[in-house]
Short mmCIF file of C-alpha atoms and ligand atoms in Angstrom, two decimals:
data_model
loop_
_atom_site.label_atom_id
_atom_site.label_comp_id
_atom_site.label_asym_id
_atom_site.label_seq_id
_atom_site.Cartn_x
_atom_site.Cartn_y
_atom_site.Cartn_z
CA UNK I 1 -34.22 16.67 7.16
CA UNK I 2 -36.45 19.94 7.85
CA UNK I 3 -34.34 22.37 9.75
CA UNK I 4 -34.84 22.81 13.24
CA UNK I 5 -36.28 25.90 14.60
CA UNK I 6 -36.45 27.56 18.09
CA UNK I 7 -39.24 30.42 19.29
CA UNK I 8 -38.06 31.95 22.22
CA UNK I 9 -40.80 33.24 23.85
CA UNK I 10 -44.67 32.54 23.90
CA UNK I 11 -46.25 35.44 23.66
CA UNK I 12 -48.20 36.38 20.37
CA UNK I 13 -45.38 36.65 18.41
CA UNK I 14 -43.67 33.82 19.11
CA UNK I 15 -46.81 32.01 18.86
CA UNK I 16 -47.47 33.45 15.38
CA UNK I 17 -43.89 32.47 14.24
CA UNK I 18 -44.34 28.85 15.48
CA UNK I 19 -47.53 28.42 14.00
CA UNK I 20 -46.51 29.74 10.42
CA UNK I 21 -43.27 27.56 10.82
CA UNK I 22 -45.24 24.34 11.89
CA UNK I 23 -48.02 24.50 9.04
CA UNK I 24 -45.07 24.63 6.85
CA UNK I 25 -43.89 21.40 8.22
CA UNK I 26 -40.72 22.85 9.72
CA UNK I 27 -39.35 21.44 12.93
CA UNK I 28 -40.40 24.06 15.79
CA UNK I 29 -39.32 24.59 19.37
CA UNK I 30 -41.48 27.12 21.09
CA UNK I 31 -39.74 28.02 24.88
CA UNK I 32 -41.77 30.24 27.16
CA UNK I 33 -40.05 31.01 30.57
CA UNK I 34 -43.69 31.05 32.39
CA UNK I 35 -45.92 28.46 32.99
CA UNK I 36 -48.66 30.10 30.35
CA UNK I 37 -48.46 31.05 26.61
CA UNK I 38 -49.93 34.47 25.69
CA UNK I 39 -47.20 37.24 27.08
CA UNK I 40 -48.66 40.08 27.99
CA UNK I 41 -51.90 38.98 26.30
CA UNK I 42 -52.16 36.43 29.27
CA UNK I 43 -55.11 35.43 31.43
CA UNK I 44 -55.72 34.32 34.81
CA UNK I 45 -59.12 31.93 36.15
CA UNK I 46 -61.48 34.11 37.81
CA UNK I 47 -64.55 32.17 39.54
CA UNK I 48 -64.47 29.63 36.43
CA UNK I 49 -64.01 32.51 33.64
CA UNK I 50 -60.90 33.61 31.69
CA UNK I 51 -60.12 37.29 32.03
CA UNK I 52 -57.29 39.08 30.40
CA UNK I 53 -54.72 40.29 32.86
CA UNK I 54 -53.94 43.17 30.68
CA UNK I 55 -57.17 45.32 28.74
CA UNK I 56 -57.36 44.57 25.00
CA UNK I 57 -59.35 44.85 21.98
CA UNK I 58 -58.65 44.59 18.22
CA UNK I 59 -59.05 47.37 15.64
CA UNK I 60 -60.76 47.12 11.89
CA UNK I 61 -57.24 48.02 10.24
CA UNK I 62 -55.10 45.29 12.47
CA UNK I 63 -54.93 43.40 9.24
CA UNK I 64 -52.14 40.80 9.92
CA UNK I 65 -53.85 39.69 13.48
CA UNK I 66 -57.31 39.44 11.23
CA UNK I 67 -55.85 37.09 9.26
CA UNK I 68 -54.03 35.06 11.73
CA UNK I 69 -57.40 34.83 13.50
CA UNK I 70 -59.14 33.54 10.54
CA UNK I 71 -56.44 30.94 10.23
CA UNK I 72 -57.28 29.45 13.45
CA UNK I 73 -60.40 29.30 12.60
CA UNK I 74 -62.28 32.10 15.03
CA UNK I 75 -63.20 35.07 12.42
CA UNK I 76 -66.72 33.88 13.65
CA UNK I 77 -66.18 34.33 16.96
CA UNK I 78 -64.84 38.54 16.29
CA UNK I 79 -67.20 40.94 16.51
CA UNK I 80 -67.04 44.30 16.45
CA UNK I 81 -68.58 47.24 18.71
CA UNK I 82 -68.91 51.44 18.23
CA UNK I 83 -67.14 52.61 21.77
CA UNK I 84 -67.03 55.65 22.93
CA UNK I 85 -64.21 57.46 24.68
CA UNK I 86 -64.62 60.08 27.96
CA UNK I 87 -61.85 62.58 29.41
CA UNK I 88 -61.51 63.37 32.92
CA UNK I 89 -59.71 66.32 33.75
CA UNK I 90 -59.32 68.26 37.30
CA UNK I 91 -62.03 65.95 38.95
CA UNK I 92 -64.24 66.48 35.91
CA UNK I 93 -65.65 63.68 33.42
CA UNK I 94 -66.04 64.78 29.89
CA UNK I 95 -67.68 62.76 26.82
CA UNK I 96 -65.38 63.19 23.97
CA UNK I 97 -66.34 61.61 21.04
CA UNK I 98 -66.83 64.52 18.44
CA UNK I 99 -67.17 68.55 17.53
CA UNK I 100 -69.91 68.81 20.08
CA UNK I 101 -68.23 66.97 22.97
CA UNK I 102 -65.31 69.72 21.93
CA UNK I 103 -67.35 73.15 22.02
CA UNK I 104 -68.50 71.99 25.46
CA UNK I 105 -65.04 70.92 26.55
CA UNK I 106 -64.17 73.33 29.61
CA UNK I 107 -61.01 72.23 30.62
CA UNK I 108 -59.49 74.38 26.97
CA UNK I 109 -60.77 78.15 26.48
CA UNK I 110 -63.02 78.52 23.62
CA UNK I 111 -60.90 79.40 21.07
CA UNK I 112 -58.18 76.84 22.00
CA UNK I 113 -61.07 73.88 21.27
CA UNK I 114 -61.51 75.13 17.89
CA UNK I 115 -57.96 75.14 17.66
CA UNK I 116 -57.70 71.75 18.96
CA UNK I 117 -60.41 70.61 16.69
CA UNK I 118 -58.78 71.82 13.54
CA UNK I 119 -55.31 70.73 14.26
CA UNK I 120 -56.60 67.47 14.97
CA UNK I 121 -58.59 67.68 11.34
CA UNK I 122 -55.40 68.66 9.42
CA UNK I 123 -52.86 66.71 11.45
CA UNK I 124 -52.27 63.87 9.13
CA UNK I 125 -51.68 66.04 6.49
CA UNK I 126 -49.12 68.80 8.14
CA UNK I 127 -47.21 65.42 9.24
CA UNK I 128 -46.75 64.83 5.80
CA UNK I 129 -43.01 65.54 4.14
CA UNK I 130 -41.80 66.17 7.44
CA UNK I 131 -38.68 64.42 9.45
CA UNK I 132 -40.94 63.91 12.68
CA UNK I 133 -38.52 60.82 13.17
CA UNK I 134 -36.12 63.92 14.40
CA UNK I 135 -38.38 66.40 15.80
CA UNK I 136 -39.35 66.03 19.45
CA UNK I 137 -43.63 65.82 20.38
CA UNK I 138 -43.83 68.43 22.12
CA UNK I 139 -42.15 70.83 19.78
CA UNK I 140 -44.53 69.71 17.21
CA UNK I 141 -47.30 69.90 19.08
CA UNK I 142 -46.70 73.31 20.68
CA UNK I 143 -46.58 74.60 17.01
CA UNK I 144 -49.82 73.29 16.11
CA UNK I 145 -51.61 73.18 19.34
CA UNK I 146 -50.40 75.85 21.70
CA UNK I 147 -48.90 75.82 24.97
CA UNK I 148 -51.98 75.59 26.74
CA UNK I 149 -53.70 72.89 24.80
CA UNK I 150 -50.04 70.87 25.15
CA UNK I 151 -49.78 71.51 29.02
CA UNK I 152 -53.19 71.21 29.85
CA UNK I 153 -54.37 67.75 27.85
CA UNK I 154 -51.30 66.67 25.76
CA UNK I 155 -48.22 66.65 27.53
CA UNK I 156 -50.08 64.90 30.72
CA UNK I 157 -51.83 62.50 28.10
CA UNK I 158 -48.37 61.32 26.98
CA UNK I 159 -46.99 61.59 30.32
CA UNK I 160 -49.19 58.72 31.52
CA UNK I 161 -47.55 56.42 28.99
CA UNK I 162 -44.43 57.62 29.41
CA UNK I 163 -43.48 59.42 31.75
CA UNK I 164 -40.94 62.66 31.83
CA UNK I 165 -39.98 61.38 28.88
CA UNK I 166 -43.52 62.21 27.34
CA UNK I 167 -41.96 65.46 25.63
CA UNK I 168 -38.81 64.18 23.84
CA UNK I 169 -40.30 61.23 22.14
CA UNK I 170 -40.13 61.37 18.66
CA UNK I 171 -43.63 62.82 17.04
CA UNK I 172 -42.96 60.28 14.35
CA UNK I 173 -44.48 57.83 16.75
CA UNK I 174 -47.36 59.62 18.08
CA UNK I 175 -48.43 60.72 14.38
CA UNK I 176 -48.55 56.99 13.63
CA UNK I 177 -50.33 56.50 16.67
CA UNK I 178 -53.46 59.12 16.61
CA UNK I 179 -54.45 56.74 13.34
CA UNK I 180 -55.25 53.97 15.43
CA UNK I 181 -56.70 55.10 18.47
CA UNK I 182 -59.66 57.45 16.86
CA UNK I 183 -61.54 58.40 20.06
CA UNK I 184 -64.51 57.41 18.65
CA UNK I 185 -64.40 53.73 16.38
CA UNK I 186 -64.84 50.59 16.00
CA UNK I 187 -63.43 48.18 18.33
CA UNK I 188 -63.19 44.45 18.22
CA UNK I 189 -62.70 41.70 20.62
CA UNK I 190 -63.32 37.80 20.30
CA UNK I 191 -66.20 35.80 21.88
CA UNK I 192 -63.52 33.60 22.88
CA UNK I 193 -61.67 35.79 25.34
CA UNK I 194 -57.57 36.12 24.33
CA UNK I 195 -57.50 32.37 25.31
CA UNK I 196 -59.37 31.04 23.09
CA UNK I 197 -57.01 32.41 20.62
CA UNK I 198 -53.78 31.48 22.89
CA UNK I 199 -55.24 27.98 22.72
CA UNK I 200 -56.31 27.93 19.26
CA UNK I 201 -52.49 29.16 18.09
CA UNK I 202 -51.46 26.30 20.53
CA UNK I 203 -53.40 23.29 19.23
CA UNK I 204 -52.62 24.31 15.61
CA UNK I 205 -48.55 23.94 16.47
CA UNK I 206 -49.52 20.77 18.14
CA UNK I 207 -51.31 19.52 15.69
CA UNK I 208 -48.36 20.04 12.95
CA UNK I 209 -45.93 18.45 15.80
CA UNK I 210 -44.48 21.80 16.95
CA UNK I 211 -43.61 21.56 20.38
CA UNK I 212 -43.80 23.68 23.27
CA UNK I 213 -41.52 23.86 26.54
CA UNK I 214 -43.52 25.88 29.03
CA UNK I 215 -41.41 26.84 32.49
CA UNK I 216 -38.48 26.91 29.97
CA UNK I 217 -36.31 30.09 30.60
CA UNK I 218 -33.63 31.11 28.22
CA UNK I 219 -30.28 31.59 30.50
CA UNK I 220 -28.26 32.12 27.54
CA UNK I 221 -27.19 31.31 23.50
CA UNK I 222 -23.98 29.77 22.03
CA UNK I 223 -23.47 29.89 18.27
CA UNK I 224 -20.96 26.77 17.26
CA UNK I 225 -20.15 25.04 14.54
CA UNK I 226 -23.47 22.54 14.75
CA UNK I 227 -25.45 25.48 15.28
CA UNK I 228 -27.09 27.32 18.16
CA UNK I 229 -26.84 25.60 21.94
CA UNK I 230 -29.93 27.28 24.31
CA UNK I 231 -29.10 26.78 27.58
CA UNK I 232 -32.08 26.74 29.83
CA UNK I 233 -32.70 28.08 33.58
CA UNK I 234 -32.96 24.33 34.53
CA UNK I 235 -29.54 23.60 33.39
CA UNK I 236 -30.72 21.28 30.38
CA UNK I 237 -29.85 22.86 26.73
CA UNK I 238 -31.76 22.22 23.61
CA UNK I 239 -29.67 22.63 20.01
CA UNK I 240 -31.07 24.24 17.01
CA UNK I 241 -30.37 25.88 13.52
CA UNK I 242 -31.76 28.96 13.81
CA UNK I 243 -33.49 30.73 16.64
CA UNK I 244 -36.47 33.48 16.65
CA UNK I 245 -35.75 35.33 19.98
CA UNK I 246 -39.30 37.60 20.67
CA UNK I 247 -38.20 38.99 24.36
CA UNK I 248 -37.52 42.51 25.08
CA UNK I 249 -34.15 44.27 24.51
CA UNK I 250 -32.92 44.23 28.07
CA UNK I 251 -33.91 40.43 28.43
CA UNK I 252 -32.13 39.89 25.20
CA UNK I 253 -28.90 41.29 26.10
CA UNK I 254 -28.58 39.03 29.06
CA UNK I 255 -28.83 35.67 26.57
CA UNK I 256 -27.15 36.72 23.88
CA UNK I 257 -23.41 35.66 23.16
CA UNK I 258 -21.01 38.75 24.05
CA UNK I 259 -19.78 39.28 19.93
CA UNK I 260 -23.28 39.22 18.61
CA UNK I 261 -24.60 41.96 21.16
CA UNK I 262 -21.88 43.95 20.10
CA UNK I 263 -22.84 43.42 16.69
CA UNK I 264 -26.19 43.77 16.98
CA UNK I 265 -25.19 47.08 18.29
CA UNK I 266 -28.58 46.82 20.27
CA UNK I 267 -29.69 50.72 21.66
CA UNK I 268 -29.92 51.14 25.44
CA UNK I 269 -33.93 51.05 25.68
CA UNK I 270 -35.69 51.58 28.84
CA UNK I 271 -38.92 50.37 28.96
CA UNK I 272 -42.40 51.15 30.54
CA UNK I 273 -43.72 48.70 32.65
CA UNK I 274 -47.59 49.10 33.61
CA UNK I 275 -49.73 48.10 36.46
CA UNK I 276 -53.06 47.19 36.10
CA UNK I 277 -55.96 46.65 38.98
CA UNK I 278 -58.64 45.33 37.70
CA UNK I 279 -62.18 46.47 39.42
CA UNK I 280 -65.11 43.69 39.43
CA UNK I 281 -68.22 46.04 39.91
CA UNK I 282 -72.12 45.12 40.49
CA UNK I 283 -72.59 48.50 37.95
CA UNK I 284 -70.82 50.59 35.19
CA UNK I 285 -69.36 53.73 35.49
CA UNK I 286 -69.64 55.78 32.42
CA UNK I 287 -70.39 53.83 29.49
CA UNK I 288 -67.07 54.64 27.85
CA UNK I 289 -64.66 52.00 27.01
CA UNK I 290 -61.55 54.48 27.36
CA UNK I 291 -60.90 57.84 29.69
CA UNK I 292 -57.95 59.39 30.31
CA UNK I 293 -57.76 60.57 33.78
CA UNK I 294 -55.79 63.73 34.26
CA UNK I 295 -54.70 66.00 37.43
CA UNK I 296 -57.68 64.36 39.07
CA UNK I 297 -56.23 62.85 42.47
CA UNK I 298 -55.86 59.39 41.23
CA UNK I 299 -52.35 57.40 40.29
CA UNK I 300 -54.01 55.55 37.81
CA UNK I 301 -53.87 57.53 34.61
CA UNK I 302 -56.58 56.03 32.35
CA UNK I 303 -59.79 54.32 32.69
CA UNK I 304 -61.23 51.05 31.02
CA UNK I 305 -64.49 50.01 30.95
CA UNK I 306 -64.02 46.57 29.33
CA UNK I 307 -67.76 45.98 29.59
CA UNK I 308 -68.61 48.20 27.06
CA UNK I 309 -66.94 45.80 24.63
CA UNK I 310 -67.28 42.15 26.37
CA UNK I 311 -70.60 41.17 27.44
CA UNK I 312 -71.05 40.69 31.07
CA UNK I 313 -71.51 37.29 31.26
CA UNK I 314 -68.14 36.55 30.37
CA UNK I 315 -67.58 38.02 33.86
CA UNK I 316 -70.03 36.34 35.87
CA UNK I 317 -72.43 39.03 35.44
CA UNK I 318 -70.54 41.43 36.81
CA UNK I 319 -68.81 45.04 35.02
CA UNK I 320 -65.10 45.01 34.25
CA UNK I 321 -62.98 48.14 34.55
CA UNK I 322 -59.31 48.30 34.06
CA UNK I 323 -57.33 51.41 36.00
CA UNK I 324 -53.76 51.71 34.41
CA UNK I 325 -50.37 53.02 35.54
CA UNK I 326 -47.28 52.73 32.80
CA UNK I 327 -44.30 52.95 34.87
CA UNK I 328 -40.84 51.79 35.03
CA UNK I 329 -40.24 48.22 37.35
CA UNK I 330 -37.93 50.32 39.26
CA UNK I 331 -40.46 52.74 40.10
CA UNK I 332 -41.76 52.41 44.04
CA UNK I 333 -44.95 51.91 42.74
CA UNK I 334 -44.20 48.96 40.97
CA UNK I 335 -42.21 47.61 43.47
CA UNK I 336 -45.24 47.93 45.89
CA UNK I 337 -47.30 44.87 46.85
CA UNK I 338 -50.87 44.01 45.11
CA UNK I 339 -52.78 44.08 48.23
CA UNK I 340 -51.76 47.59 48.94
CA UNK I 341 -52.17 49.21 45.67
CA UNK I 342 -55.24 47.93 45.25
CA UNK I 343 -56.54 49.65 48.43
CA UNK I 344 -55.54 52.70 47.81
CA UNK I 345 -56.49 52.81 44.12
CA UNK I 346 -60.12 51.65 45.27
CA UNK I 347 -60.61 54.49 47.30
CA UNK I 348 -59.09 56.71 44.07
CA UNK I 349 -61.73 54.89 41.74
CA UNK I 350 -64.70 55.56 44.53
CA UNK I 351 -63.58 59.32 44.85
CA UNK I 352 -63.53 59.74 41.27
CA UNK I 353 -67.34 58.47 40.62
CA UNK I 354 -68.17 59.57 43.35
CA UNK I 355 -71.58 61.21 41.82
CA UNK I 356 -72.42 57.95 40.72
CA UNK I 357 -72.32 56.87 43.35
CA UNK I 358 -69.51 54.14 43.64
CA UNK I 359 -69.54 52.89 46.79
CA UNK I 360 -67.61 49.56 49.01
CA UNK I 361 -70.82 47.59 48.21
CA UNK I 362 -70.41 48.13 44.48
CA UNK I 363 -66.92 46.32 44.14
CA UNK I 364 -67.09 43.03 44.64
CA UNK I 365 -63.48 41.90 43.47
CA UNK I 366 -59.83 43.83 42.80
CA UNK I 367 -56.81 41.99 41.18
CA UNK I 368 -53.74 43.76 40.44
CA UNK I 369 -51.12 42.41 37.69
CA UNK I 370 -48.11 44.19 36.75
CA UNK I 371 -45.68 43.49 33.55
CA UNK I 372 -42.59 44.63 33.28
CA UNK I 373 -41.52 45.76 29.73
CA UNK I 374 -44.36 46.66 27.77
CA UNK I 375 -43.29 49.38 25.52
CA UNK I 376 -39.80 51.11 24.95
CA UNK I 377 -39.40 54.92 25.08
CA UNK I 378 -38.38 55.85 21.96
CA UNK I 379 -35.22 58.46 21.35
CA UNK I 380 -35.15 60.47 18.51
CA UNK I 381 -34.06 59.34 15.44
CA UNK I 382 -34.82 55.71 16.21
CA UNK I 383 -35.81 54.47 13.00
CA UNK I 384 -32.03 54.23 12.07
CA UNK I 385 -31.27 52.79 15.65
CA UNK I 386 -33.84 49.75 15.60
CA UNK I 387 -32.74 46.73 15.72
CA UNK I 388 -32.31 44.74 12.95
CA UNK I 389 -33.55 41.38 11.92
CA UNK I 390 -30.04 39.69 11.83
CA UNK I 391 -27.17 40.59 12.42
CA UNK I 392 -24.43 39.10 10.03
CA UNK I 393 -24.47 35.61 9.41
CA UNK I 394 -25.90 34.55 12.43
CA UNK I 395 -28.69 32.69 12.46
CA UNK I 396 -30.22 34.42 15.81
CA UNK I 397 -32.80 36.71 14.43
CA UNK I 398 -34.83 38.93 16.35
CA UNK I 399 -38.40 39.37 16.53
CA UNK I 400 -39.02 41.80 19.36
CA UNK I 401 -41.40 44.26 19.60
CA UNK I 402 -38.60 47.11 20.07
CA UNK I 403 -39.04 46.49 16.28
CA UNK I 404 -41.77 47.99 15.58
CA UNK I 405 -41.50 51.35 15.53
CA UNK I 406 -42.94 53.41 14.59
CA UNK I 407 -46.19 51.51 14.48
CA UNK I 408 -47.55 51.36 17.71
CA UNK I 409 -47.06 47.98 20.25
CA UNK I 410 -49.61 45.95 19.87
CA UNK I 411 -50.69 42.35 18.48
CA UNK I 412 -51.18 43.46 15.28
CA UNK I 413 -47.49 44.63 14.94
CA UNK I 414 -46.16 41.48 16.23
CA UNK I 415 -47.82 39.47 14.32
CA UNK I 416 -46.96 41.54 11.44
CA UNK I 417 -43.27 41.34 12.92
CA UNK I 418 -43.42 38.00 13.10
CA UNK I 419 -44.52 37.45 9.53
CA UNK I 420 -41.77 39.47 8.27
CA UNK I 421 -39.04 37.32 10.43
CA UNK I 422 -40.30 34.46 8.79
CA UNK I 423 -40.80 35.28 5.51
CA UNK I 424 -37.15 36.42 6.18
CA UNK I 425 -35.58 33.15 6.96
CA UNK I 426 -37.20 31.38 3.80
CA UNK I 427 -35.73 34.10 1.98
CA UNK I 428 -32.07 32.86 3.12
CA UNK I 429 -30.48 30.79 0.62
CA UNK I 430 -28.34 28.97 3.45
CA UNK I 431 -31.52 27.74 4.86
CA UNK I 432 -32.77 26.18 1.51
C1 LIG R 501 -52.03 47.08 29.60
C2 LIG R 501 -51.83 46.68 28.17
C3 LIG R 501 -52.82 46.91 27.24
C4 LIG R 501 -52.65 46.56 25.91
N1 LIG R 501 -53.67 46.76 25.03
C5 LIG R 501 -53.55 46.30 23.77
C6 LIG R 501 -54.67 46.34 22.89
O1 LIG R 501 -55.74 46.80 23.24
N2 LIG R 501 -54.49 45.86 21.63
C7 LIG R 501 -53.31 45.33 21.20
O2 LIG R 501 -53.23 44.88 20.06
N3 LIG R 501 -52.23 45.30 22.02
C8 LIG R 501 -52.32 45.75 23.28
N4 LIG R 501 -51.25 45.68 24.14
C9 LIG R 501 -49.92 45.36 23.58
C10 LIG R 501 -49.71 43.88 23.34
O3 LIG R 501 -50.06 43.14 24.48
C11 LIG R 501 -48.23 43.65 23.05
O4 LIG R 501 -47.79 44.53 22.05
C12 LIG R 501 -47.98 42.21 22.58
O5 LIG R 501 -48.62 41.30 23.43
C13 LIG R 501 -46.48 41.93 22.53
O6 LIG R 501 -46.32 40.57 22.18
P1 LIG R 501 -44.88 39.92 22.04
O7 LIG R 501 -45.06 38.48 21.75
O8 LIG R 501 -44.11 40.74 21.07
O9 LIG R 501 -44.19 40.12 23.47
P2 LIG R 501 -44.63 39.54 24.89
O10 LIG R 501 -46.09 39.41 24.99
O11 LIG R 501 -43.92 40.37 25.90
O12 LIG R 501 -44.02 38.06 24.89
C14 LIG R 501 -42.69 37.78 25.23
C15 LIG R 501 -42.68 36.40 25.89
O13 LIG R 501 -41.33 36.02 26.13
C16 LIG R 501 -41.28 35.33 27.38
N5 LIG R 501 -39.89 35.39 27.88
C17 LIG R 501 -39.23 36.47 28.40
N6 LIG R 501 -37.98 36.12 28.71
C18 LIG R 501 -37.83 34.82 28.38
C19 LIG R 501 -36.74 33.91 28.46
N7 LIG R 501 -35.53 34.25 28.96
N8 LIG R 501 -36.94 32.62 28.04
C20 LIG R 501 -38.14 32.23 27.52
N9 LIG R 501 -39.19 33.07 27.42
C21 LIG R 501 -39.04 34.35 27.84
C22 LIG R 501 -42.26 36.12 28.25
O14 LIG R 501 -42.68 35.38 29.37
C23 LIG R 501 -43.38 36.39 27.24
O15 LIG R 501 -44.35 35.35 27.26
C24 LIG R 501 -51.41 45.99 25.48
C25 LIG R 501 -50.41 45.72 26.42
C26 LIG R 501 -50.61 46.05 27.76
C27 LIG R 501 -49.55 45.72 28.76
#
């Protein structure tokens, strides 16, 4: 008999783990507590389109996701687009996408944009050989940058991800991070929206007879002598011989059984959360696909125009633009209802292009969507506090994306995650 296999949780890495488990012909389970796959890569019907809750695109070096899309049969479907990036800072909205945007960047004195421009240069290299795992962002970046350059772009930069914590996190993570997000690059998306791809992951575990519980939540996991019991929400349980749990840390502690969290010896995370309001507009703003708004009378803290990327039609002709807030779920704001924030925050967005001009007439829809663990804030040192894979011999193995440090969150990780968790189990001689 196969051995018996449960996901927990159906967001893109549980999705990539059931797939590769499935094609393999091993007996999967996938359980996702809501009643749609995707995770924080979800989607909601707008009008009779698909539109991601949550902005995303795809980046030449994801390699893993690349691959997992071209096993579901879409690398025809990816394309890829140059975007360009803005910066708006005091009320002011800056191009920056290269040494020209920089000399004429007002916001830094002349000689701290030259400064800027060749730390940014020679960054990769002065990373090199050192323990930035230990050494906290802003004390890096004061070094290399200045204390103007650090309290006048950086520190709020970071802060809008994170923050008070923006300062302490570990530069390890940032270094890793500038790699990816170039300001000015290549970005890619799929023709087929993030459903397609959802669906496409789900009809390929379907097809090799994985199955998958939607409106499943885990309440909580017993190891025994058969194997694992998972105790749903609903008061059924399902048994299995190994489990791949993919929620966050805090979600994780509250299903695991009491020894194993101890010897897991999983780190006391907390999380950013985000809120998103999404702006349906009869015209663009910019032209840039990302712009970091700072000290500039909004709450939102970024900018995306998801239009420069996805061709209007996919939103019934009309532009897309994403305004962001990372923050924790016990923050006011979060807390706050939809209808409210996306009020205020229109009135933000109007103010802001205001020379545009962006008037009531030009927004035609708002939605606002909120998650609430998107991406951990990282102490120091955390590469020796990560979780690990298993714990033991139990056969509860984690695949969460607390894991993935110091690569950034994203798809690519967890699929990469995901991968490795796999490859992992077939590794395990008791499994043979
Ligand atoms: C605003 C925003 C923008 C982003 N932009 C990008 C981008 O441009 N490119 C990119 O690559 N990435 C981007 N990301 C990051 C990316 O979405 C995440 O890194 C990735 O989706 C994490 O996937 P995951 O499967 O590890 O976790 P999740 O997507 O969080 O999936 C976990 C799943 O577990 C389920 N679950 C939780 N508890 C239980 C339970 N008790 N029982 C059963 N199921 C449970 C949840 O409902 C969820 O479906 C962005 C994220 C956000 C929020």
């Amino acid at each position: 008999m196969p051995k018996n296999i449960i996901v927990i949780g159906g967001g893109i890495s549980g999705l990539t783990a059931a797939h590769r488990l499935s094609k393999d012909g091993i007996k999967v389970t996938l359980v996702e507590s809501s009643d749609r796959l995707g995770g924080l890569g979800t989607f909601f019907n707008y009008k009779d389109k698909w539109i991601d809750k949550f902005y995303h695109c795809q980046m030449p070096s994801d390699k893993p996701l690349l691959d997992l899309i071209n096993q579901v049969g879409l690398t025809d479907k990816l394309y890829w687009e140059p975007t360009r990036m803005g910066f708006s800072v005091d009320n002011k909205r800056y191009s920056f996408n290269g040494p020209i945007d920089l000399l004429k960047f007002n916001p830094l004195s002349f000689i701290n944009r030259i400064r800027f421009g060749i730390a940014s240069l020679l960054i990769r290299q002065l990373g090199k050989g050192k323990d930035l795992d230990n050494t906290r962002i802003e004390d890096w970046f004061i070094q290399l940058y200045g204390k103007d350059v650090w309290d006048k772009i950086l520190e709020p930069l970071f802060r809008s991800k994170f923050g008070s914590h923006a300062g302490n996190l570990p530069a390890l993570y940032i270094w890793q991070r500038l790699e990816r997000e170039k300001n000015k690059s290549k970005r890619g998306y799929l023709k087929t929206g993030l459903k397609g791809f959802i669906d496409a992951l789900e009809n390929k575990i379907v097809e090799n007879s994985g199955e998958i519980l939607l409106n499943s939540q885990v309440k909580s996991l017993e190891e025994n002598e058969q194997g694992i019991t998972v105790n749903l929400a609903n008061g059924t349980y399902l048994q299995s011989d190994w489990i791949i749990s993919t929620v966050p840390i805090p979600i994780l502690k509250e299903i695991l059984p009491a020894d194993l969290k101890k010897d897991f010896n999983l780190p006391d995370l907390t999380y950013q959360g985000v809120v998103n309001a999404l702006f349906f507009l009869k015209k663009p703003l910019d032209n840039f696909y990302w712009q970091p708004v700072v000290n500039s009378n909004t709450e939102f803290d970024g900018v995306v125009e998801m239009s420069e990327l996805v061709n209007i039609n996919q939103y019934n002709n009309l532009y897309l633009t994403y305004t962001m807030k990372y923050c924790n779920k016990e923050s006011d704001l979060f807390n706050e209802d939809e209808e409210s924030i996306a009020k205020r925050w229109k009135e933000q967005l109007k103010n802001l292009f205001s020379d545009i001009p962006l008037n009531d007439e030009d927004i035609v829809d708002i939605k606002v969507f909120k998650a609430p663990y998107v991406e951990p804030i990282y102490p120091l040192g955390y590469s020796k506090l990560k979780p690990k894979i298993q714990s033991g011999n139990s056969k509860i193995l984690l695949a969460t994306s607390a894991q993935v440090y110091p690569s950034i969150t994203s798809w690519n990780s967890s699929v990469d995650l995901a991968n490795k968790v796999v490859d992992y189990i077939y590794q395990n001689k008791k499994f043979k």
